[in-house]
CSV table of C-alpha atoms in Angstrom, one decimal:
chain,number,residue,atom,x,y,z
A,1,UNK,CA,38.1,60.9,-3.3
A,2,UNK,CA,34.6,60.3,-4.5
A,3,UNK,CA,34.0,56.7,-5.6
A,4,UNK,CA,32.5,56.8,-9.2
A,5,UNK,CA,29.9,54.2,-9.9
A,6,UNK,CA,29.0,52.8,-13.3
A,7,UNK,CA,25.8,54.0,-15.0
A,8,UNK,CA,24.2,50.6,-15.2
A,9,UNK,CA,23.4,47.9,-12.8
A,10,UNK,CA,21.7,44.5,-12.9
A,11,UNK,CA,19.0,44.2,-10.1
A,12,UNK,CA,16.9,41.1,-10.0
A,13,UNK,CA,17.9,40.2,-13.5
A,14,UNK,CA,16.6,43.5,-14.8
A,15,UNK,CA,18.7,46.2,-16.3
A,16,UNK,CA,18.7,49.5,-14.4
A,17,UNK,CA,20.3,52.9,-15.3
A,18,UNK,CA,21.5,55.5,-12.8
A,19,UNK,CA,20.4,59.0,-12.2
A,20,UNK,CA,23.3,60.7,-10.4
A,21,UNK,CA,23.2,64.0,-8.5
A,22,UNK,CA,26.6,65.6,-8.1
A,23,UNK,CA,27.0,68.5,-5.9
A,24,UNK,CA,29.7,71.1,-5.1
A,25,UNK,CA,29.9,74.1,-2.7
A,26,UNK,CA,28.9,77.4,-4.2
A,27,UNK,CA,27.4,76.1,-7.4
A,28,UNK,CA,24.3,74.4,-8.6
A,29,UNK,CA,24.1,70.5,-8.9
A,30,UNK,CA,24.9,68.6,-12.1
A,31,UNK,CA,22.5,65.6,-12.6
A,32,UNK,CA,23.6,62.9,-15.0
A,33,UNK,CA,20.7,60.9,-16.4
A,34,UNK,CA,21.9,57.5,-17.8
A,35,UNK,CA,19.8,56.3,-20.7
A,36,UNK,CA,19.4,53.1,-22.7
A,37,UNK,CA,18.9,53.4,-26.6
A,38,UNK,CA,16.0,50.9,-26.2
A,39,UNK,CA,13.9,50.3,-23.1
A,40,UNK,CA,10.5,49.7,-21.6
A,41,UNK,CA,7.8,52.4,-22.2
A,42,UNK,CA,7.5,52.9,-18.4
A,43,UNK,CA,11.2,53.6,-18.3
A,44,UNK,CA,11.1,56.6,-20.7
A,45,UNK,CA,8.0,57.9,-18.8
A,46,UNK,CA,10.0,57.9,-15.6
A,47,UNK,CA,12.8,59.8,-17.2
A,48,UNK,CA,10.3,62.4,-18.5
A,49,UNK,CA,9.0,62.8,-15.0
A,50,UNK,CA,12.5,63.5,-13.7
A,51,UNK,CA,13.0,66.1,-16.5
A,52,UNK,CA,9.8,67.8,-15.7
A,53,UNK,CA,10.7,68.2,-12.0
A,54,UNK,CA,13.8,70.3,-13.1
A,55,UNK,CA,12.3,72.8,-15.4
A,56,UNK,CA,14.7,75.5,-14.1
A,57,UNK,CA,17.8,73.5,-15.2
A,58,UNK,CA,19.9,73.8,-18.4
A,59,UNK,CA,19.7,70.5,-20.4
A,60,UNK,CA,22.7,69.4,-22.4
A,61,UNK,CA,21.9,66.3,-24.5
A,62,UNK,CA,23.9,64.1,-26.7
A,63,UNK,CA,23.7,63.8,-30.6
A,64,UNK,CA,26.5,64.3,-33.0
A,65,UNK,CA,26.1,67.5,-34.8
A,66,UNK,CA,25.7,67.5,-38.6
A,67,UNK,CA,27.4,70.5,-40.2
A,68,UNK,CA,25.5,72.3,-43.0
A,69,UNK,CA,27.1,72.5,-45.5
A,70,UNK,CA,29.5,69.7,-44.5
A,71,UNK,CA,33.3,70.3,-44.7
A,72,UNK,CA,35.4,68.9,-47.5
A,73,UNK,CA,35.2,65.1,-47.4
A,74,UNK,CA,36.9,62.2,-49.2
A,75,UNK,CA,34.5,59.8,-51.1
A,76,UNK,CA,34.8,57.1,-48.3
A,77,UNK,CA,34.0,59.7,-45.6
A,78,UNK,CA,31.0,60.9,-47.7
A,79,UNK,CA,29.7,57.2,-47.8
A,80,UNK,CA,30.3,56.7,-44.1
A,81,UNK,CA,28.6,60.0,-43.2
A,82,UNK,CA,25.7,59.1,-45.4
A,83,UNK,CA,25.4,55.6,-43.7
A,84,UNK,CA,25.4,57.5,-40.3
A,85,UNK,CA,22.8,60.1,-41.4
A,86,UNK,CA,20.6,57.4,-42.9
A,87,UNK,CA,19.4,54.2,-41.2
A,88,UNK,CA,22.7,52.6,-40.6
A,89,UNK,CA,23.4,52.9,-36.8
A,90,UNK,CA,19.6,52.9,-35.9
A,91,UNK,CA,18.6,49.9,-37.7
A,92,UNK,CA,20.0,47.3,-35.2
A,93,UNK,CA,18.1,49.2,-32.4
A,94,UNK,CA,14.9,49.2,-34.4
A,95,UNK,CA,15.2,45.6,-35.1
A,96,UNK,CA,15.9,44.8,-31.5
A,97,UNK,CA,12.9,46.9,-30.3
A,98,UNK,CA,10.6,45.2,-32.7
A,99,UNK,CA,11.8,41.8,-31.7
A,100,UNK,CA,11.6,42.3,-27.8
A,101,UNK,CA,8.6,44.6,-27.5
A,102,UNK,CA,10.8,47.4,-26.3
A,103,UNK,CA,10.8,51.1,-27.4
A,104,UNK,CA,13.4,53.2,-29.0
A,105,UNK,CA,14.8,56.0,-26.9
A,106,UNK,CA,14.1,58.4,-29.8
A,107,UNK,CA,10.4,57.6,-29.8
A,108,UNK,CA,10.0,57.2,-26.0
A,109,UNK,CA,11.7,60.4,-24.9
A,110,UNK,CA,10.7,63.7,-26.5
A,111,UNK,CA,13.4,66.2,-27.0
A,112,UNK,CA,12.4,69.7,-25.8
A,113,UNK,CA,12.9,72.9,-27.7
A,114,UNK,CA,15.1,74.5,-25.0
A,115,UNK,CA,17.5,71.5,-24.8
A,116,UNK,CA,21.1,72.2,-26.0
A,117,UNK,CA,23.2,69.7,-27.8
A,118,UNK,CA,26.6,69.4,-26.1
A,119,UNK,CA,28.1,66.9,-28.6
A,120,UNK,CA,30.9,66.9,-31.1
A,121,UNK,CA,30.7,67.3,-34.9
A,122,UNK,CA,29.6,64.1,-36.7
A,123,UNK,CA,32.5,64.3,-39.2
A,124,UNK,CA,35.1,64.6,-36.5
A,125,UNK,CA,33.6,61.7,-34.6
A,126,UNK,CA,33.8,59.5,-37.7
A,127,UNK,CA,37.4,60.5,-38.2
A,128,UNK,CA,38.4,59.8,-34.7
A,129,UNK,CA,36.5,56.7,-33.9
A,130,UNK,CA,37.6,54.7,-36.9
A,131,UNK,CA,35.7,52.5,-39.3
A,132,UNK,CA,31.9,52.0,-38.7
A,133,UNK,CA,30.9,48.7,-39.8
A,134,UNK,CA,27.8,48.3,-41.8
A,135,UNK,CA,25.1,46.0,-40.4
A,136,UNK,CA,22.9,44.2,-42.9
A,137,UNK,CA,19.3,43.8,-41.5
A,138,UNK,CA,15.9,43.8,-43.0
A,139,UNK,CA,14.8,47.1,-44.7
A,140,UNK,CA,13.3,49.8,-42.5
A,141,UNK,CA,9.8,49.0,-43.9
A,142,UNK,CA,10.1,45.3,-42.8
A,143,UNK,CA,11.0,45.4,-39.1
A,144,UNK,CA,8.2,42.9,-37.9
A,145,UNK,CA,9.1,39.8,-35.8
A,146,UNK,CA,7.7,36.5,-36.6
A,147,UNK,CA,5.2,34.5,-34.5
A,148,UNK,CA,5.6,31.2,-33.0
A,149,UNK,CA,7.5,29.4,-30.2
A,150,UNK,CA,11.0,29.7,-31.7
A,151,UNK,CA,10.5,33.4,-32.3
A,152,UNK,CA,9.4,34.0,-28.8
A,153,UNK,CA,12.4,32.0,-27.3
A,154,UNK,CA,14.7,34.0,-29.6
A,155,UNK,CA,13.1,37.2,-28.4
A,156,UNK,CA,13.7,36.2,-24.8
A,157,UNK,CA,17.4,35.5,-25.6
A,158,UNK,CA,17.8,38.8,-27.3
A,159,UNK,CA,16.2,40.6,-24.2
A,160,UNK,CA,18.9,38.9,-22.1
A,161,UNK,CA,21.6,40.0,-24.4
A,162,UNK,CA,20.5,43.6,-24.3
A,163,UNK,CA,20.5,43.6,-20.5
A,164,UNK,CA,23.9,41.9,-20.0
A,165,UNK,CA,25.6,43.4,-23.1
A,166,UNK,CA,25.2,46.8,-21.7
A,167,UNK,CA,27.5,46.0,-18.8
A,168,UNK,CA,30.3,44.5,-20.9
A,169,UNK,CA,30.2,46.5,-24.1
A,170,UNK,CA,33.1,48.7,-22.9
A,171,UNK,CA,35.3,45.6,-22.8
A,172,UNK,CA,34.9,44.9,-26.5
A,173,UNK,CA,35.3,48.5,-27.7
A,174,UNK,CA,38.6,49.3,-29.5
A,175,UNK,CA,41.0,52.0,-28.2
A,176,UNK,CA,39.9,54.4,-30.9
A,177,UNK,CA,36.2,53.8,-30.2
A,178,UNK,CA,36.6,54.5,-26.6
A,179,UNK,CA,38.7,57.6,-27.3
A,180,UNK,CA,36.2,59.2,-29.8
A,181,UNK,CA,32.8,57.8,-28.9
A,182,UNK,CA,33.2,57.9,-25.1
A,183,UNK,CA,36.1,59.9,-23.7
A,184,UNK,CA,36.2,62.8,-26.1
A,185,UNK,CA,32.4,63.2,-25.9
A,186,UNK,CA,32.5,63.1,-22.1
A,187,UNK,CA,35.1,65.8,-22.0
A,188,UNK,CA,33.2,68.0,-24.5
A,189,UNK,CA,29.9,67.7,-22.5
A,190,UNK,CA,31.3,68.1,-18.9
A,191,UNK,CA,33.4,71.2,-19.9
A,192,UNK,CA,30.2,72.8,-21.2
A,193,UNK,CA,28.4,71.8,-18.1
A,194,UNK,CA,31.1,73.4,-15.8
A,195,UNK,CA,30.7,76.7,-17.7
A,196,UNK,CA,26.9,76.8,-16.9
A,197,UNK,CA,26.6,75.3,-13.4
A,198,UNK,CA,27.4,78.6,-11.6
A,199,UNK,CA,24.2,80.1,-13.1
A,200,UNK,CA,21.7,77.1,-13.1
A,201,UNK,CA,21.4,73.4,-12.4
A,202,UNK,CA,22.5,71.3,-15.3
A,203,UNK,CA,21.0,68.0,-16.5
A,204,UNK,CA,22.7,65.7,-18.9
A,205,UNK,CA,20.5,62.9,-20.4
A,206,UNK,CA,23.3,60.8,-22.0
A,207,UNK,CA,23.8,57.2,-22.7
A,208,UNK,CA,24.4,55.3,-19.5
A,209,UNK,CA,27.9,54.2,-20.6
A,210,UNK,CA,29.1,57.8,-20.4
A,211,UNK,CA,28.2,58.2,-16.7
A,212,UNK,CA,31.4,56.7,-15.1
A,213,UNK,CA,33.7,58.8,-17.2
A,214,UNK,CA,31.7,62.0,-16.7
A,215,UNK,CA,31.7,61.3,-13.0
A,216,UNK,CA,35.4,61.0,-13.0
A,217,UNK,CA,35.6,64.4,-14.6
A,218,UNK,CA,33.2,66.0,-12.0
A,219,UNK,CA,35.1,64.4,-9.1
A,220,UNK,CA,38.3,66.1,-10.5
A,221,UNK,CA,36.5,69.4,-10.3
A,222,UNK,CA,35.6,68.9,-6.6
A,223,UNK,CA,32.0,67.6,-7.1
A,224,UNK,CA,30.7,64.9,-4.9
A,225,UNK,CA,28.1,62.1,-5.8
A,226,UNK,CA,25.4,63.0,-3.4
A,227,UNK,CA,22.6,60.8,-4.6
A,228,UNK,CA,21.9,57.9,-7.1
A,229,UNK,CA,18.5,56.7,-8.2
A,230,UNK,CA,18.1,53.6,-10.3
A,231,UNK,CA,15.5,53.3,-13.0
A,232,UNK,CA,14.5,49.9,-14.5
A,233,UNK,CA,15.3,50.2,-18.2
A,234,UNK,CA,14.7,46.6,-19.5
A,235,UNK,CA,13.0,43.8,-17.5
A,236,UNK,CA,14.1,40.1,-18.1
A,237,UNK,CA,10.4,39.5,-18.8
A,238,UNK,CA,7.9,41.7,-20.4
A,239,UNK,CA,6.6,44.2,-17.9
A,240,UNK,CA,3.1,43.7,-16.3
A,241,UNK,CA,3.7,46.2,-13.4
A,242,UNK,CA,5.0,49.8,-13.4
A,243,UNK,CA,8.5,50.5,-12.4
A,244,UNK,CA,9.4,51.4,-8.8
A,245,UNK,CA,12.7,53.3,-8.9
A,246,UNK,CA,15.3,52.4,-6.3
A,247,UNK,CA,17.8,54.7,-4.6
A,248,UNK,CA,21.3,54.5,-3.1
A,249,UNK,CA,21.7,56.2,0.1
A,250,UNK,CA,24.7,58.7,0.3
């Protein structure tokens, strides 16, 4: 059986995400592009180049779908959905990007018009994944990071936390979080990909934490991991040189 690798790896102290090419006889390939929500500017440029070399592929991206009009909701569900639709979940990422000199995925990676969303409904996701905790951070208009030695040291520590936290975040997730935010969404995306792959290649630019679960589903459907390319997402030090992707030999 195909050995499924994780979507992130630490190489030389830097965080890398995987680009996995899965193949099966008599169909087109499925390419899983692992993404970080924050990363180096060169990282997102490298992802853009990969997307540009597969213009004939169907692209299925993530992003919980907001229904308009929304279904019947309780007052608490309305509050939680408003928190999700607003700045709530993006504020920690915005703050971390400002502190470390990194870039948000939403700003570094341009969504194309022909991409299709292969995700679940936002209301359903809230109901399955359990309570979303509020994070109190500075207002969106005040995301600057202070100057000085202590601030620079703190930014270095935060950069290390971003690098190593990606590897272990799955260990701290609750069962409901793994079920809703990871497993259910993996199933939804891969089942859609399997309907398309007979007609065209399929690209899935998704969070790198989804790749191992998606890979297991592909392996169950007779796909083989043929090739893995690693992109440097976050360097332990601020980058001064462009990224050079590494590859795993089959």
